[in-house]
Coordinates of C-alpha atoms in Angstrom, one line a residue:
M1075 CA 82.0 77.6 101.3
K1076 CA 86.0 78.3 100.3
F1077 CA 84.2 79.6 97.5
A1078 CA 82.7 82.6 99.7
L1079 CA 85.5 83.6 101.3
L1080 CA 87.6 84.1 98.4
W1081 CA 85.6 86.2 96.8
F1082 CA 85.3 88.6 99.3
G1083 CA 89.0 88.8 99.7
Y1084 CA 90.0 86.3 103.2
L1085 CA 91.9 83.8 101.6
N1086 CA 95.0 83.3 100.1
F1087 CA 93.6 79.9 97.7
H1088 CA 95.9 77.4 97.4
A1089 CA 93.4 75.7 93.8
L1090 CA 96.1 72.6 93.0
N1091 CA 96.2 71.5 96.8
N1092 CA 92.8 71.5 96.6
L1093 CA 92.1 70.4 93.4
V1094 CA 94.2 67.4 94.4
F1095 CA 93.3 66.8 98.0
L1096 CA 89.2 67.1 95.1
A1097 CA 90.3 64.2 93.2
W1098 CA 91.4 62.0 96.9
L1099 CA 88.1 62.6 98.2
L1100 CA 86.9 61.2 94.4
M1101 CA 88.0 58.9 93.6
P1102 CA 87.2 55.4 94.2
L1103 CA 86.8 53.1 96.7
P1104 CA 85.2 49.6 97.0
S1105 CA 84.5 48.4 100.1
P1106 CA 83.1 50.5 102.7
K1107 CA 85.6 50.3 105.1
L1108 CA 87.8 52.4 103.0
H1109 CA 85.4 55.3 102.4
R1110 CA 85.0 55.6 106.2
L1111 CA 88.6 55.5 106.4
R1112 CA 88.7 57.8 104.0
H1113 CA 86.4 60.2 106.2
W1114 CA 88.1 60.9 108.9
I1115 CA 91.4 60.7 107.5
S1116 CA 90.3 64.1 105.5
I1117 CA 89.1 65.6 108.7
P1118 CA 92.5 66.7 109.7
I1119 CA 93.8 66.9 106.1
G1120 CA 90.9 69.2 105.1
L1121 CA 90.8 71.0 108.2
A1122 CA 95.0 71.6 107.7
L1123 CA 94.2 72.9 104.1
F1124 CA 91.8 75.0 105.6
W1125 CA 94.1 76.2 107.9
H1126 CA 96.3 76.9 104.5
D1127 CA 94.8 78.4 102.6
T1128 CA 93.6 81.1 104.7
W1129 CA 95.8 84.3 106.2
L1130 CA 96.3 83.3 109.9
P1131 CA 99.9 82.1 111.0
G1132 CA 102.0 79.3 110.0
L1133 CA 102.7 76.3 112.3
Q1134 CA 105.9 77.5 111.9
T1135 CA 105.3 81.3 113.5
L1136 CA 103.1 80.2 115.9
L1137 CA 105.6 77.6 117.4
S1138 CA 108.2 80.4 117.3
Q1139 CA 105.8 82.1 119.5
G1140 CA 104.6 79.8 121.5
G1141 CA 107.5 81.0 124.3
Q1142 CA 105.8 85.1 123.4
L1143 CA 102.3 83.4 124.2
A1144 CA 102.2 81.4 127.5
G1145 CA 103.9 85.6 128.6
F1146 CA 100.3 86.6 127.2
S1147 CA 97.7 87.5 130.7
A1148 CA 94.9 85.0 131.2
D1149 CA 92.6 87.9 130.6
Y1150 CA 94.3 89.5 127.1
L1151 CA 94.4 85.6 125.5
L1152 CA 90.2 86.0 126.2
D1153 CA 90.6 89.7 124.6
L1154 CA 92.1 87.6 121.8
A1155 CA 90.0 84.5 121.1
T1156 CA 86.5 87.1 121.1
R1157 CA 88.3 89.1 118.5
F1158 CA 89.5 86.2 116.3
I1159 CA 85.4 84.6 116.2
N1160 CA 84.0 87.4 113.2
W1161 CA 80.6 86.8 114.3
Q1162 CA 79.6 87.5 110.7
M1163 CA 81.0 85.1 109.6
V1164 CA 79.6 82.4 111.5
G1165 CA 76.3 83.2 110.5
G1166 CA 76.9 83.3 107.4
A1167 CA 78.9 80.0 106.9
F1168 CA 74.8 78.9 108.6
V1169 CA 73.1 80.2 105.9
L1170 CA 75.6 78.9 102.8
L1171 CA 75.2 75.9 104.7
I1172 CA 70.6 75.7 104.7
L1173 CA 72.0 77.1 101.4
Y1174 CA 73.7 73.0 100.9
L1175 CA 71.1 71.1 101.8
F1176 CA 68.7 72.5 100.4
I1177 CA 70.2 73.3 96.4
A1178 CA 71.5 69.9 97.8
Q1179 CA 68.0 68.2 97.2
W1180 CA 68.6 68.4 93.3
L1181 CA 71.8 69.6 91.7
R1182 CA 75.5 67.6 92.4
V1183 CA 76.7 70.6 94.2
T1184 CA 80.1 67.9 94.0
V1185 CA 80.1 68.2 90.1
V1186 CA 80.0 71.8 90.2
V1187 CA 82.5 72.5 92.5
S1188 CA 84.3 69.7 90.4
L1189 CA 83.9 72.1 87.2
L1190 CA 84.7 75.3 89.6
L1191 CA 88.1 74.1 90.6
V1192 CA 89.8 72.8 88.5
W1193 CA 88.5 76.0 85.9
I1194 CA 90.1 78.7 89.0
N1195 CA 93.6 76.0 88.2
V1196 CA 93.0 77.1 85.0
V1197 CA 93.2 80.4 85.2
N1198 CA 95.7 80.0 87.8
L1199 CA 98.4 78.9 85.7
A1200 CA 98.8 82.4 83.8
G1201 CA 100.1 83.8 87.5
P1202 CA 101.3 82.9 90.4
S1203 CA 98.7 83.5 92.2
F1204 CA 94.4 84.1 91.9
T1205 CA 91.7 85.7 93.2
L1206 CA 88.0 86.4 92.2
L1207 CA 87.5 89.4 93.5
P1208 CA 87.3 92.3 90.3
A1209 CA 91.3 94.3 89.7
E1210 CA 89.6 97.4 90.0
E1211 CA 88.1 96.2 93.7
A1212 CA 92.5 95.2 94.7
T1213 CA 92.8 97.8 94.0
P1214 CA 93.7 99.9 97.7
P1215 CA 92.2 102.4 99.6
V1216 CA 93.7 106.0 99.4
A1217 CA 95.6 106.3 102.8
A1218 CA 94.9 108.7 105.4
H1219 CA 98.4 110.2 104.4
P1220 CA 99.7 109.5 100.0
A1221 CA 101.9 106.5 99.9
P1222 CA 105.1 106.5 99.3
D1223 CA 105.8 107.1 95.7
T1224 CA 108.4 104.4 95.7
Q1225 CA 109.0 104.5 91.8
K1226 CA 110.3 107.5 92.1
S1227 CA 112.7 106.9 94.4
A1228 CA 113.9 103.0 94.0
P1229 CA 117.7 102.7 94.0
Q1230 CA 119.7 102.4 90.4
G1231 CA 119.1 98.3 89.3
M1232 CA 116.0 98.9 91.1
E1233 CA 113.4 99.4 88.4
E1234 CA 109.8 99.0 88.3
T1235 CA 108.9 97.9 84.4
R1236 CA 109.2 94.3 85.0
P1237 CA 105.3 92.4 85.2
P1238 CA 104.6 91.5 88.8
T1239 CA 105.2 87.6 88.9
S1240 CA 107.0 86.0 91.6
A1241 CA 110.4 86.5 90.3
N1242 CA 110.1 88.9 89.5
L1243 CA 109.4 90.7 92.5
T1244 CA 112.0 88.3 94.4
A1245 CA 114.6 89.4 92.7
H1246 CA 113.0 92.5 92.8
L1247 CA 113.0 92.0 97.1
N1248 CA 116.6 91.0 96.3
A1249 CA 118.0 93.6 94.3
F1250 CA 116.8 95.6 97.1
Y1251 CA 118.9 94.7 100.0
A1252 CA 122.3 94.4 98.0
S1253 CA 121.5 98.1 97.3
E1254 CA 120.8 99.1 101.1
K1255 CA 124.2 96.6 101.9
Q1256 CA 125.9 99.4 99.8
R1257 CA 123.8 102.7 102.5
M1258 CA 125.4 103.9 105.5
T1259 CA 126.0 107.4 107.1
P1260 CA 129.4 109.2 107.4
F1261 CA 129.3 110.4 110.4
P1262 CA 132.7 113.2 111.7
D1263 CA 135.4 111.7 113.1
T1264 CA 134.8 114.0 115.8
L1265 CA 133.3 117.1 115.8
P1266 CA 135.0 120.9 115.5
T1267 CA 136.1 123.3 118.3
D1268 CA 133.1 125.7 118.0
S1269 CA 130.3 122.7 117.9
A1270 CA 127.6 123.6 120.5
P1271 CA 126.6 120.5 123.0
F1272 CA 123.1 119.2 123.2
D1273 CA 121.1 116.0 124.2
I1274 CA 119.3 113.8 121.9
L1275 CA 116.0 112.2 122.8
V1276 CA 114.7 109.2 120.0
I1277 CA 110.8 109.0 121.8
N1278 CA 110.3 105.2 119.9
I1279 CA 106.9 105.2 121.4
C1280 CA 105.2 100.8 120.7
S1281 CA 101.9 101.3 118.3
L1282 CA 101.6 104.2 117.0
A1283 CA 100.2 104.6 112.7
W1284 CA 98.5 107.3 110.1
S1285 CA 96.0 104.5 109.9
D1286 CA 96.0 104.2 113.6
I1287 CA 95.6 108.3 113.6
A1288 CA 92.8 109.1 111.5
F1289 CA 90.9 106.0 112.4
A1290 CA 91.1 107.5 116.2
K1291 CA 90.2 111.0 115.2
L1292 CA 93.5 112.7 116.2
R1293 CA 94.9 114.2 113.4
D1294 CA 94.1 117.6 114.7
H1295 CA 95.9 116.9 118.2
P1296 CA 98.4 119.8 118.7
L1297 CA 101.0 117.4 119.5
W1298 CA 101.8 117.7 116.0
Q1299 CA 102.3 121.5 116.3
H1300 CA 105.0 120.7 117.8
F1301 CA 107.5 119.7 115.6
D1302 CA 109.6 121.4 113.4
V1303 CA 110.2 118.5 110.5
V1304 CA 107.2 115.4 110.0
L1305 CA 108.2 113.0 108.2
D1306 CA 105.3 111.5 106.2
N1307 CA 105.9 108.9 104.6
Y1308 CA 108.2 107.2 106.8
N1309 CA 108.3 102.9 106.9
A1310 CA 108.6 101.1 110.6
A1311 CA 109.9 98.3 108.1
T1312 CA 108.7 95.8 110.9
G1313 CA 104.9 95.2 112.5
Y1314 CA 107.1 94.3 116.1
S1315 CA 108.8 95.9 118.6
G1316 CA 112.3 93.4 119.5
P1317 CA 112.7 93.9 115.9
A1318 CA 112.3 97.7 115.4
G1319 CA 114.7 99.1 118.4
I1320 CA 117.3 96.5 116.9
R1321 CA 116.6 98.8 113.2
L1322 CA 116.2 101.6 115.0
L1323 CA 119.5 101.4 116.8
R1324 CA 121.4 100.4 113.9
A1325 CA 120.1 103.1 111.5
S1326 CA 122.9 104.9 110.6
C1327 CA 123.1 102.1 107.9
G1328 CA 120.6 100.7 105.4
Q1329 CA 117.5 98.6 105.3
S1330 CA 118.6 94.6 106.3
S1331 CA 116.4 91.6 106.5
H1332 CA 115.1 90.4 109.3
S1333 CA 117.1 88.1 109.2
D1334 CA 120.0 89.8 108.8
L1335 CA 118.8 91.4 112.1
Y1336 CA 120.4 89.0 114.7
Q1337 CA 123.6 88.7 112.5
P1338 CA 127.0 90.5 113.3
V1339 CA 126.9 94.0 111.6
D1340 CA 129.6 96.5 110.8
E1341 CA 129.9 98.9 113.9
R1342 CA 129.1 101.9 112.3
C1343 CA 125.9 100.4 111.9
Y1344 CA 125.1 101.2 115.2
L1345 CA 123.5 105.3 115.6
F1346 CA 123.9 105.6 119.1
D1347 CA 128.4 104.3 118.8
N1348 CA 128.7 106.6 116.4
L1349 CA 127.6 109.8 118.8
A1350 CA 128.7 108.8 121.7
K1351 CA 132.0 109.0 119.9
L1352 CA 131.2 112.1 119.3
G1353 CA 131.1 112.9 123.0
F1354 CA 127.0 112.3 123.7
K1355 CA 126.3 109.9 126.7
Q1356 CA 123.9 107.0 125.9
Q1357 CA 121.2 106.4 128.3
L1358 CA 118.4 104.4 127.9
M1359 CA 114.2 104.5 129.0
L1360 CA 111.8 101.8 129.4
D1361 CA 108.4 102.7 130.6
H1362 CA 107.7 98.8 131.3
P1363 CA 110.6 96.3 132.6
G1364 CA 111.3 95.0 128.8
V1365 CA 111.1 91.6 130.0
F1366 CA 108.0 90.5 128.1
G1367 CA 109.9 88.6 125.0
G1368 CA 113.1 89.5 125.8
Y1369 CA 112.9 93.5 124.6
L1370 CA 115.2 94.7 126.9
Q1371 CA 118.0 91.3 126.3
E1372 CA 117.7 92.4 121.8
L1373 CA 118.2 96.2 122.6
R1374 CA 122.0 95.2 124.4
D1375 CA 122.6 92.2 122.0
D1376 CA 121.6 93.0 118.6
G1377 CA 121.6 97.1 118.7
N1378 CA 124.7 96.8 121.7
L1379 CA 122.5 99.9 122.9
R1380 CA 124.4 98.6 126.9
A1381 CA 124.1 102.4 128.8
P1382 CA 121.8 101.1 132.4
L1383 CA 118.2 101.0 132.4
M1384 CA 117.4 105.2 133.9
S1385 CA 115.8 103.8 137.3
Q1386 CA 112.2 103.8 137.8
A1387 CA 112.4 103.7 141.0
G1388 CA 109.3 105.6 142.8
L1389 CA 107.6 105.9 139.2
K1390 CA 103.6 105.8 139.5
P1391 CA 101.8 102.6 137.9
E1392 CA 99.3 104.0 135.0
L1393 CA 98.2 101.3 132.9
T1394 CA 97.8 97.9 133.5
S1395 CA 100.4 95.9 130.3
F1396 CA 99.6 93.6 128.3
D1397 CA 101.1 90.9 130.2
G1398 CA 100.3 92.0 133.8
E1399 CA 103.1 93.7 134.0
P1400 CA 103.0 97.8 134.6
V1401 CA 103.1 100.7 131.8
F1402 CA 104.7 103.4 133.7
N1403 CA 104.0 107.3 134.3
D1404 CA 105.1 108.8 131.0
A1405 CA 104.4 111.9 132.3
Q1406 CA 106.6 111.1 135.5
L1407 CA 109.6 108.9 133.4
M1408 CA 110.0 112.3 131.0
Q1409 CA 110.3 115.1 133.8
R1410 CA 112.4 112.4 135.5
W1411 CA 114.7 112.3 132.4
L1412 CA 115.1 116.9 131.9
D1413 CA 115.8 117.0 135.8
D1414 CA 118.3 114.7 135.6
R1415 CA 119.6 116.3 132.7
Q1416 CA 119.9 120.4 134.5
K1417 CA 121.5 118.4 136.7
S1418 CA 124.3 116.1 134.9
S1419 CA 127.7 117.6 134.3
D1420 CA 127.9 115.9 130.2
A1421 CA 127.6 117.9 127.5
R1422 CA 125.7 115.8 124.9
S1423 CA 123.1 112.8 125.7
A1424 CA 121.8 110.2 123.5
T1425 CA 118.4 108.6 125.2
F1426 CA 116.7 106.3 123.5
Y1427 CA 112.9 106.4 124.9
N1428 CA 110.7 103.5 124.7
L1429 CA 107.4 103.7 126.0
I1430 CA 104.3 100.8 125.4
P1431 CA 101.0 102.1 126.7
L1432 CA 98.8 101.8 123.1
H1433 CA 100.3 98.7 122.6
D1434 CA 97.6 96.0 122.0
G1435 CA 95.8 94.4 125.9
T1436 CA 97.2 97.5 127.8
R1437 CA 94.2 97.7 130.5
E1438 CA 92.8 100.4 132.8
L1439 CA 94.7 99.2 136.7
G1440 CA 93.1 96.7 138.3
S1441 CA 90.2 96.3 135.6
S1442 CA 90.7 92.4 132.5
K1443 CA 89.9 95.1 130.1
T1444 CA 91.6 95.7 126.7
A1445 CA 91.0 99.7 127.4
P1446 CA 90.2 102.1 124.4
W1447 CA 93.1 103.5 122.0
Q1448 CA 91.8 106.1 121.8
P1449 CA 91.8 108.2 125.3
R1450 CA 94.7 106.1 125.9
A1451 CA 96.2 107.9 122.5
K1452 CA 94.9 111.5 124.0
L1453 CA 96.6 110.9 127.4
L1454 CA 100.5 110.4 125.9
F1455 CA 99.7 113.4 123.3
D1456 CA 99.0 115.8 125.8
Q1457 CA 101.9 113.5 128.4
L1458 CA 104.2 114.9 125.2
D1459 CA 102.5 117.7 124.3
A1460 CA 103.8 119.4 127.6
F1461 CA 106.4 118.0 127.5
L1462 CA 107.3 119.2 125.0
T1463 CA 105.9 123.1 125.9
R1464 CA 108.4 122.5 129.5
L1465 CA 111.6 121.6 127.7
D1466 CA 110.9 124.8 125.2
K1467 CA 110.7 126.3 128.7
S1468 CA 113.8 124.7 130.2
G1469 CA 116.9 126.4 128.5
R1470 CA 117.7 122.9 126.8
R1471 CA 118.9 122.6 123.6
V1472 CA 117.3 118.4 122.5
M1473 CA 116.6 117.5 119.8
V1474 CA 113.4 115.1 119.9
L1475 CA 112.6 112.1 117.6
V1476 CA 109.9 111.0 118.6
V1477 CA 109.7 107.4 116.1
P1478 CA 106.9 104.9 116.6
E1479 CA 107.5 100.9 116.6
H1480 CA 105.1 100.0 114.1
G1481 CA 100.9 100.7 114.2
A1482 CA 98.8 99.2 116.1
A1483 CA 96.3 98.1 112.9
L1484 CA 93.2 99.4 115.1
E1485 CA 91.1 98.4 111.8
G1486 CA 92.8 94.9 110.6
D1487 CA 92.0 94.4 107.2
R1488 CA 91.3 91.1 105.0
M1489 CA 94.4 89.6 106.5
Q1490 CA 94.3 90.1 109.7
M1491 CA 92.0 91.1 113.5
S1492 CA 93.0 94.2 114.4
G1493 CA 95.5 94.5 116.9
L1494 CA 97.4 91.2 114.6
R1495 CA 100.8 92.5 113.2
D1496 CA 102.1 89.7 112.2
I1497 CA 101.3 90.3 108.5
P1498 CA 103.1 94.2 108.2
S1499 CA 100.9 95.9 106.8
P1500 CA 101.1 99.4 105.2
S1501 CA 98.7 99.9 107.6
I1502 CA 101.0 99.0 109.9
T1503 CA 104.6 100.0 109.2
H1504 CA 103.7 103.4 107.5
V1505 CA 104.5 105.6 111.2
P1506 CA 103.8 109.2 111.5
V1507 CA 107.9 110.2 112.6
G1508 CA 108.4 114.0 113.8
I1509 CA 111.4 116.1 115.1
K1510 CA 111.9 118.8 116.4
F1511 CA 114.6 120.9 117.2
V1512 CA 113.7 122.5 121.1
G1513 CA 115.6 126.2 122.1
M1514 CA 116.2 127.7 118.9
K1515 CA 117.4 130.6 118.5
A1516 CA 116.3 130.7 115.1
P1517 CA 111.4 131.5 115.6
H1518 CA 110.3 127.5 114.9
Q1519 CA 107.7 127.6 111.9
P1520 CA 104.8 125.5 111.1
P1521 CA 106.0 122.0 110.8
L1522 CA 108.0 121.5 107.1
N1523 CA 106.4 118.1 106.1
V1524 CA 109.2 115.7 104.4
S1525 CA 107.0 114.3 101.8
T1526 CA 108.9 111.4 99.9
P1527 CA 109.5 107.8 101.7
T1528 CA 111.5 107.8 104.4
S1529 CA 113.1 104.9 106.1
L1530 CA 115.7 104.1 109.6
L1531 CA 118.5 106.0 107.5
A1532 CA 117.4 109.6 107.0
L1533 CA 116.4 109.5 110.3
S1534 CA 120.3 108.8 111.2
E1535 CA 121.3 111.1 107.7
L1536 CA 119.3 114.2 110.2
I1537 CA 120.8 113.8 113.0
S1538 CA 124.5 113.7 111.5
R1539 CA 124.3 116.4 109.9
V1540 CA 123.1 118.4 113.4
V1541 CA 125.6 116.9 115.5
D1542 CA 127.3 120.1 115.8
G1543 CA 125.2 121.8 117.5
Q1544 CA 125.1 125.0 115.0
V1545 CA 121.4 124.4 114.1
F1546 CA 120.9 125.6 117.5
N1547 CA 123.9 128.7 117.5
T1548 CA 121.9 129.5 114.1
A1549 CA 119.5 132.8 113.9
N1550 CA 118.0 131.6 110.7
V1551 CA 117.6 127.9 109.8
S1552 CA 116.0 126.3 106.8
M1553 CA 113.9 123.2 107.5
G1554 CA 113.6 122.7 104.2
T1555 CA 117.5 123.1 103.4
L1556 CA 118.6 120.6 106.6
T1557 CA 116.2 118.3 105.0
A1558 CA 117.5 118.3 101.2
N1559 CA 118.4 115.3 99.5
L1560 CA 117.8 112.6 102.6
P1561 CA 118.1 109.6 101.6
Q1562 CA 114.5 107.9 100.1
T1563 CA 113.5 103.9 100.6
P1564 CA 111.0 102.6 99.0
V1565 CA 108.3 100.3 101.1
I1566 CA 109.6 97.3 102.3
S1567 CA 108.6 96.0 105.3
E1568 CA 109.4 92.7 107.2
N1569 CA 109.1 90.3 110.2
D1570 CA 109.7 86.6 110.7
N1571 CA 107.9 85.2 107.5
A1572 CA 106.3 87.3 106.0
V1573 CA 107.9 90.2 104.0
V1574 CA 105.4 93.1 102.3
M1575 CA 106.8 95.1 99.2
M1576 CA 105.0 98.1 97.3
Y1577 CA 105.8 97.4 93.3
Q1578 CA 104.3 99.5 90.5
G1579 CA 102.0 101.5 93.2
K1580 CA 100.3 98.0 94.7
P1581 CA 101.5 96.1 98.2
W1582 CA 102.1 92.4 97.3
I1583 CA 103.0 89.9 100.0
R1584 CA 105.4 87.1 100.3
L1585 CA 104.0 84.2 103.0
N1586 CA 106.6 81.8 104.7
G1587 CA 109.4 82.1 101.8
G1588 CA 106.5 81.2 98.7
D1589 CA 104.6 83.0 95.4
W1590 CA 103.8 86.6 95.7
V1591 CA 100.7 87.6 95.4
P1592 CA 99.0 90.9 95.2
Y1593 CA 98.1 92.1 99.2
P1594 CA 94.1 91.7 99.8
Q1595 CA 92.0 95.1 99.9

């Protein structure tokens, strides 16, 4: 069965470990009692080895996320359990079992398995990983949007010319993080006297990637025509909400490793602090309580966002989250923000707004089943579209940035079932970013699509270029000039125990600090 799973790319096969286990099973023993004892000992070892050979999260990951799993509602846990079972694979395993029982009457299957496993180990000596898939099947499929050309944008010293061995890939990753530590967005110490006040609204959407939009056939929604700039090849760099929030709040410095997100950082890395020093009042909005996973506390502790949470009193719950908490009506929340800004005497504001109606496991009020993603996404797009239209009519000057945290993994792949984001694959971290300048004197043109590989530093750089507000007062604004030479970032994403990196045009993955292997497609 393992060979069949390996053939179809469902295993991260550890050839030598399996050969050692086979040798243990075949080792001659003098006593029937020892044979029976070995069988009992081998059952848990075999199950553990099988788990180790899959792409499923390791024990360390399960233990670290145990507290969060305990926060899931019973309905959501049941939903995940039913999705985890692949009935086609169960049926395939049954067929293989019958074939084995039939063939074993005439053929020593153990001999065939042993020879094949020895052959795999011999072949595997040529490299750190092994796949039975033909080379053309291991290449990534065409994405909904062109994949970033990381080779053209690689910082000095990060050329992708060496063979993709584990040692070279690790050296490439280390060079990336060393290079990123040197990058920082310069903000002015003060604003010029002729600066124009305006608001900055960062709309941080959970579970929205280009792959999800393509899967749900929502690319032609009118929302996408509202923006002045769309970053087509933006990499969110993570697959989970807490790290995504911290990365966005630290966007003024280069991309850090996952572990460094929870370490002290230069105060100039904090985007909203840089804006506060220039007179932008910090604001915080959530359409959820922010309790699950300590999300709100992470924003404060590691993102240094100290603004009080905008009141949720009187807001209507629109959905029920995966943890049983309410998801408030985002149309009402956005209108509350606009009403408050219209009444406020603060000339400038910078608001971080996180919303989660697209998160996996979200359900209709009173229902126990996960609501379909496409209707939820269409409703949210309609709400955002209507809100941007109201902003246009309000007379306010607002820079709106729609920046998703990560994707929803609607389709899943050979490594992860639908909805699982433990591994930050390109389909999960390749997210749509839209920027709109509401209240400009210059007429709006069709969206300018920026196709160079960008990430968080590009957002900070773009904001720093417009903090004086002159973009709103100029009669003729060139979005091409405004977005020229934005910082480019190679596609490298990381969660707690997984790193995914584009190298020579193909995705590679490292789990739990082990060897790099091609990302199975």
